[in-house]
PDB file of C-alpha atoms in Angstrom:
ATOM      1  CA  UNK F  58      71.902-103.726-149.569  1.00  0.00           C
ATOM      2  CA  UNK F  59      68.877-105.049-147.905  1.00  0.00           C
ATOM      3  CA  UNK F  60      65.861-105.710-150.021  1.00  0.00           C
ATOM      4  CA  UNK F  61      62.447-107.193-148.156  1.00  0.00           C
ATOM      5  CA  UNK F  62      59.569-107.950-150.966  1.00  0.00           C
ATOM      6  CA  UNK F  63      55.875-108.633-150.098  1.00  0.00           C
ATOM      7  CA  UNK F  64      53.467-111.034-152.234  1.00  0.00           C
ATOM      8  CA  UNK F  65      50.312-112.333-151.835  1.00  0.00           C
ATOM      9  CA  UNK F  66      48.222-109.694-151.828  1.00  0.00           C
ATOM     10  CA  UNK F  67      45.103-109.329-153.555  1.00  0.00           C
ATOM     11  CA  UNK F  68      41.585-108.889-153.630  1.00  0.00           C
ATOM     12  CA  UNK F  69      38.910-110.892-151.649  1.00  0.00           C
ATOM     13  CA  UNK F  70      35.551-111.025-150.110  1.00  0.00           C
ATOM     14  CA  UNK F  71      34.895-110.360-147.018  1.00  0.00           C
ATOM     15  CA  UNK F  72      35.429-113.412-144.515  1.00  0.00           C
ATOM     16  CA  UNK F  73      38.264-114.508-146.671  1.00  0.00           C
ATOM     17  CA  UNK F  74      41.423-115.258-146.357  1.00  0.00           C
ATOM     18  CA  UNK F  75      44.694-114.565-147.707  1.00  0.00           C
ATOM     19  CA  UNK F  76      48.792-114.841-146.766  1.00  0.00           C
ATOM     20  CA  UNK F  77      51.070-112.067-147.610  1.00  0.00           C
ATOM     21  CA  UNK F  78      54.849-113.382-147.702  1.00  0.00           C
ATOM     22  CA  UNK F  79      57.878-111.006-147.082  1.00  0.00           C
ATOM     23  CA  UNK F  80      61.602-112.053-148.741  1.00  0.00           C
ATOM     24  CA  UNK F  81      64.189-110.023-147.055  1.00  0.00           C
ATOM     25  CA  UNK F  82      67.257-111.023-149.188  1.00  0.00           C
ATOM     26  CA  UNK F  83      71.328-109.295-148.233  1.00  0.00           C
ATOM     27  CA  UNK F  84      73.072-108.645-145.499  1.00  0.00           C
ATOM     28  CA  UNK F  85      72.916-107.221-142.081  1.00  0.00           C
ATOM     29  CA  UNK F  86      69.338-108.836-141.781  1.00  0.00           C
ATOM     30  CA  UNK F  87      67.881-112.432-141.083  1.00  0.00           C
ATOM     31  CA  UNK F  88      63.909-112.854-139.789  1.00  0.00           C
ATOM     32  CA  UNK F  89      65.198-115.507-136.959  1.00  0.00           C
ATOM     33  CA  UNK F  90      67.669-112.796-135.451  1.00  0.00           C
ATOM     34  CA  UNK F  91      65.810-109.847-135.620  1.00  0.00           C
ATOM     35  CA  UNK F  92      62.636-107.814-135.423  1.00  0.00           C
ATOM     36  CA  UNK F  93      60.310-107.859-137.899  1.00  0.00           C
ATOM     37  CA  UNK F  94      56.561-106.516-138.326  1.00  0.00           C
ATOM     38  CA  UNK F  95      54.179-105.936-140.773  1.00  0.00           C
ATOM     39  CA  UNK F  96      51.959-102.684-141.223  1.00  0.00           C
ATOM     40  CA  UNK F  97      50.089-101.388-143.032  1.00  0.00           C
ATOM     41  CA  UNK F  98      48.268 -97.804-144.227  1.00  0.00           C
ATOM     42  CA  UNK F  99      44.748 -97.071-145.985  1.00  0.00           C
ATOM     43  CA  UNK F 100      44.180 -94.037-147.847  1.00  0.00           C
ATOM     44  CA  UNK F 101      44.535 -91.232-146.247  1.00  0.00           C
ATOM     45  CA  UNK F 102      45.664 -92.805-142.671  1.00  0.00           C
ATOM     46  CA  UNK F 103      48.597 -93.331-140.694  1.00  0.00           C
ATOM     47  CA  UNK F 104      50.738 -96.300-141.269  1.00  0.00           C
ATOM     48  CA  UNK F 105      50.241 -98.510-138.417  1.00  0.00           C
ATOM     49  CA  UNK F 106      51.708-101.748-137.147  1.00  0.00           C
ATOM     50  CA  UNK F 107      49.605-104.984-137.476  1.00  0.00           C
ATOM     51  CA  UNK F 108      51.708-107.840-136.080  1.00  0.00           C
ATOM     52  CA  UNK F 109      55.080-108.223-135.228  1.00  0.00           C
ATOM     53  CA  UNK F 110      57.651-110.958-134.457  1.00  0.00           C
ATOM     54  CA  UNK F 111      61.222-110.566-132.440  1.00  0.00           C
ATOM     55  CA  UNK F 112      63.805-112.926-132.827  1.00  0.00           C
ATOM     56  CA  UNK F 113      62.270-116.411-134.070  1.00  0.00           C
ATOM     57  CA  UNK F 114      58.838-115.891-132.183  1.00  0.00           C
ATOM     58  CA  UNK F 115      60.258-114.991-129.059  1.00  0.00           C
ATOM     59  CA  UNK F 116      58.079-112.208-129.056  1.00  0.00           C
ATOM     60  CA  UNK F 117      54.741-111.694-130.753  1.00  0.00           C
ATOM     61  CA  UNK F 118      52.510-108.903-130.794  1.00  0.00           C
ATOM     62  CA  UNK F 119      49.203-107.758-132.852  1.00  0.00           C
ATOM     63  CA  UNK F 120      47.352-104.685-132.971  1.00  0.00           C
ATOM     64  CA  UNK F 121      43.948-105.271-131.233  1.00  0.00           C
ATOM     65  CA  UNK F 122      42.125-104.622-134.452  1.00  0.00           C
ATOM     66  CA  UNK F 123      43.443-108.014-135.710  1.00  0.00           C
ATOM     67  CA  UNK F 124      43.991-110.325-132.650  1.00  0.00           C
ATOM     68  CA  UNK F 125      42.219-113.669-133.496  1.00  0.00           C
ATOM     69  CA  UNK F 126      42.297-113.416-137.183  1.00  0.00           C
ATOM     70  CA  UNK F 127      45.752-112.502-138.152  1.00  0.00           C
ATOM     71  CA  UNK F 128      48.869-114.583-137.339  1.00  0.00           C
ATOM     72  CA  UNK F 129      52.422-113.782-138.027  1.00  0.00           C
ATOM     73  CA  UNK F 130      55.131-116.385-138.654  1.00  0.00           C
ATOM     74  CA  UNK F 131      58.841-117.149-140.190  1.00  0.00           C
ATOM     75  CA  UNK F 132      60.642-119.744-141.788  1.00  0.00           C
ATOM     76  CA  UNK F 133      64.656-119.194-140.959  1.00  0.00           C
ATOM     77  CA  UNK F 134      65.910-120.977-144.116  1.00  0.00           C
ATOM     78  CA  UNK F 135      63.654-119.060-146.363  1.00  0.00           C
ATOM     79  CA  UNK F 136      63.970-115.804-144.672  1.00  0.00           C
ATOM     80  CA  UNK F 137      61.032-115.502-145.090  1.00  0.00           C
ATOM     81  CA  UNK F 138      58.348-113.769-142.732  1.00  0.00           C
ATOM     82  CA  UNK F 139      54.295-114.341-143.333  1.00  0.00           C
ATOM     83  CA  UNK F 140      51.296-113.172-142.427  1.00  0.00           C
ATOM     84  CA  UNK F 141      48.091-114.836-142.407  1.00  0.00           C
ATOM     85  CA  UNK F 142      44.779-113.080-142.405  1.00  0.00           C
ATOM     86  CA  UNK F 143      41.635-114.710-142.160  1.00  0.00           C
ATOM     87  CA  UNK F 144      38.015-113.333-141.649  1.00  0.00           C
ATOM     88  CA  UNK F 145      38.588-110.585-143.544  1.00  0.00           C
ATOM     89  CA  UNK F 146      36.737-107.192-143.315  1.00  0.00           C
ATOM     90  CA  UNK F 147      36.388-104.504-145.672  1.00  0.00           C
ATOM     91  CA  UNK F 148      38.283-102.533-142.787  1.00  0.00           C
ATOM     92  CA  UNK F 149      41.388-104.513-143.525  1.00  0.00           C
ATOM     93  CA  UNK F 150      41.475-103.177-147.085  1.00  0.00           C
ATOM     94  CA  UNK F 151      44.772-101.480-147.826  1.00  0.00           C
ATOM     95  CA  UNK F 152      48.667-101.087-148.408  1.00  0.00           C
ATOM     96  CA  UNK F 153      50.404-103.877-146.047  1.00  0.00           C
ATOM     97  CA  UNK F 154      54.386-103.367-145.701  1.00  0.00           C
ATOM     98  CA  UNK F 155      57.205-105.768-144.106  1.00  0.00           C
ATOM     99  CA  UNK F 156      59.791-103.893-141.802  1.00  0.00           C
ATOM    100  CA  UNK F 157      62.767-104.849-140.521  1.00  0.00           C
ATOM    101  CA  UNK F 158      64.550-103.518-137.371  1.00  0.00           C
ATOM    102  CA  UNK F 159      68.318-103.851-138.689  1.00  0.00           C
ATOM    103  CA  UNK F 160      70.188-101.438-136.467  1.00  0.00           C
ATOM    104  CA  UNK F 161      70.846 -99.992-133.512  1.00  0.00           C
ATOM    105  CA  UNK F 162      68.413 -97.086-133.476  1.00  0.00           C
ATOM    106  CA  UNK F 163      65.761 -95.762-130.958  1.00  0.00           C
ATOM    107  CA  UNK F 164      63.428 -98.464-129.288  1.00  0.00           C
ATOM    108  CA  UNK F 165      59.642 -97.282-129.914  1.00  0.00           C
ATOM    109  CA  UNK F 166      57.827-100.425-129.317  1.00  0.00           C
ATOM    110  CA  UNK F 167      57.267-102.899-131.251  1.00  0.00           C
ATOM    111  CA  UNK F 168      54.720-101.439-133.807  1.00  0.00           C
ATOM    112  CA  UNK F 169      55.796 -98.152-133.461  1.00  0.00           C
ATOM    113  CA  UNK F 170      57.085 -97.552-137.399  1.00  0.00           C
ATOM    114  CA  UNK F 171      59.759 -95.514-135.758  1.00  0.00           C
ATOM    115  CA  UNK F 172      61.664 -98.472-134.389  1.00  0.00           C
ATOM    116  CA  UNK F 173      62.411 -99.919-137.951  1.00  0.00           C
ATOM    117  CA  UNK F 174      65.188 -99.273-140.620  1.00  0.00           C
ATOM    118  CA  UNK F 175      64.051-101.501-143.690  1.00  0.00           C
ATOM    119  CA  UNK F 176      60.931-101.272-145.414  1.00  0.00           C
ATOM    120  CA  UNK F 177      59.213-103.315-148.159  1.00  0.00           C
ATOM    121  CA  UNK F 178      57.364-101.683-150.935  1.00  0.00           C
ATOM    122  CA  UNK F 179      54.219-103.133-150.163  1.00  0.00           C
ATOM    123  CA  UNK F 180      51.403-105.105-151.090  1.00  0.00           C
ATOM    124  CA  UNK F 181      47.643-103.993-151.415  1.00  0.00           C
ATOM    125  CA  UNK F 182      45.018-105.872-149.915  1.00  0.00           C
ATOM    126  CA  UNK F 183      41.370-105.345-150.955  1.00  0.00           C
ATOM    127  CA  UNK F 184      38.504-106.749-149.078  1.00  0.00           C
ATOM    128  CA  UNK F 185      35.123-106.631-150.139  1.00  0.00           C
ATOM    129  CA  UNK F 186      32.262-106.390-148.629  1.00  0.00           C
TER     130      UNK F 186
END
């Protein structure tokens, strides 16, 4: 059974900063040999990808909305996968989730939500402003 946990969320003001960890932890699924993204959904939008990181940083991607401030990493041995979000904006404020490709299934791109199998349960993320 896969399991992928999120911490470090939080609440700060806005041009802070803050790093939101994701553990992924059984089998089938390490960050250095497979995709892995983070997205994330307000209230009453879509869930959309953020950032996103293929195969040890082979391949990195960001939504446009956070190029320049966010920046998404790994550590192998920890399998762990981060991101780090600085000059907040009130904009930024809500539910941030850690996917993980796993299988084989249908290729939507790389922050398309449809292209991943294992999801986190989240981690909220309130900026101020």
């Amino acid at each position: 059974q896969v399991q992928l946990v999120e911490s470090g969320g939080g609440s700060v003001q806005a041009g802070g900063s803050l790093r939101l960890s994701c553990v992924v932890s059984g089998s089938g699924v390490t960050v250095g040999n497979n995709y892995m993204s983070w997205f994330r959904q307000a209230p009453g939008k879509e869930r959309e990808g953020v950032a996103s990181i293929a195969y040890g940083g082979y391949g990195v991607n960001y939504a446009d909305s956070v190029k320049g401030r966010f920046t998404i990493s790994q550590d192998n041995a920890k399998n762990t996968v981060y991101l780090q979000m600085n000059s907040l904006r009130p904009e930024d404020t809500a539910m941030y989730y850690c996917a993980a490709r796993g299988g084989d299934g249908t290729w939507y791109g790389f922050l398309d939500r449809r292209s991943y199998g294992y999801w986190g349960q989240g981690a909220q993320v309130t900026v101020d402003s």
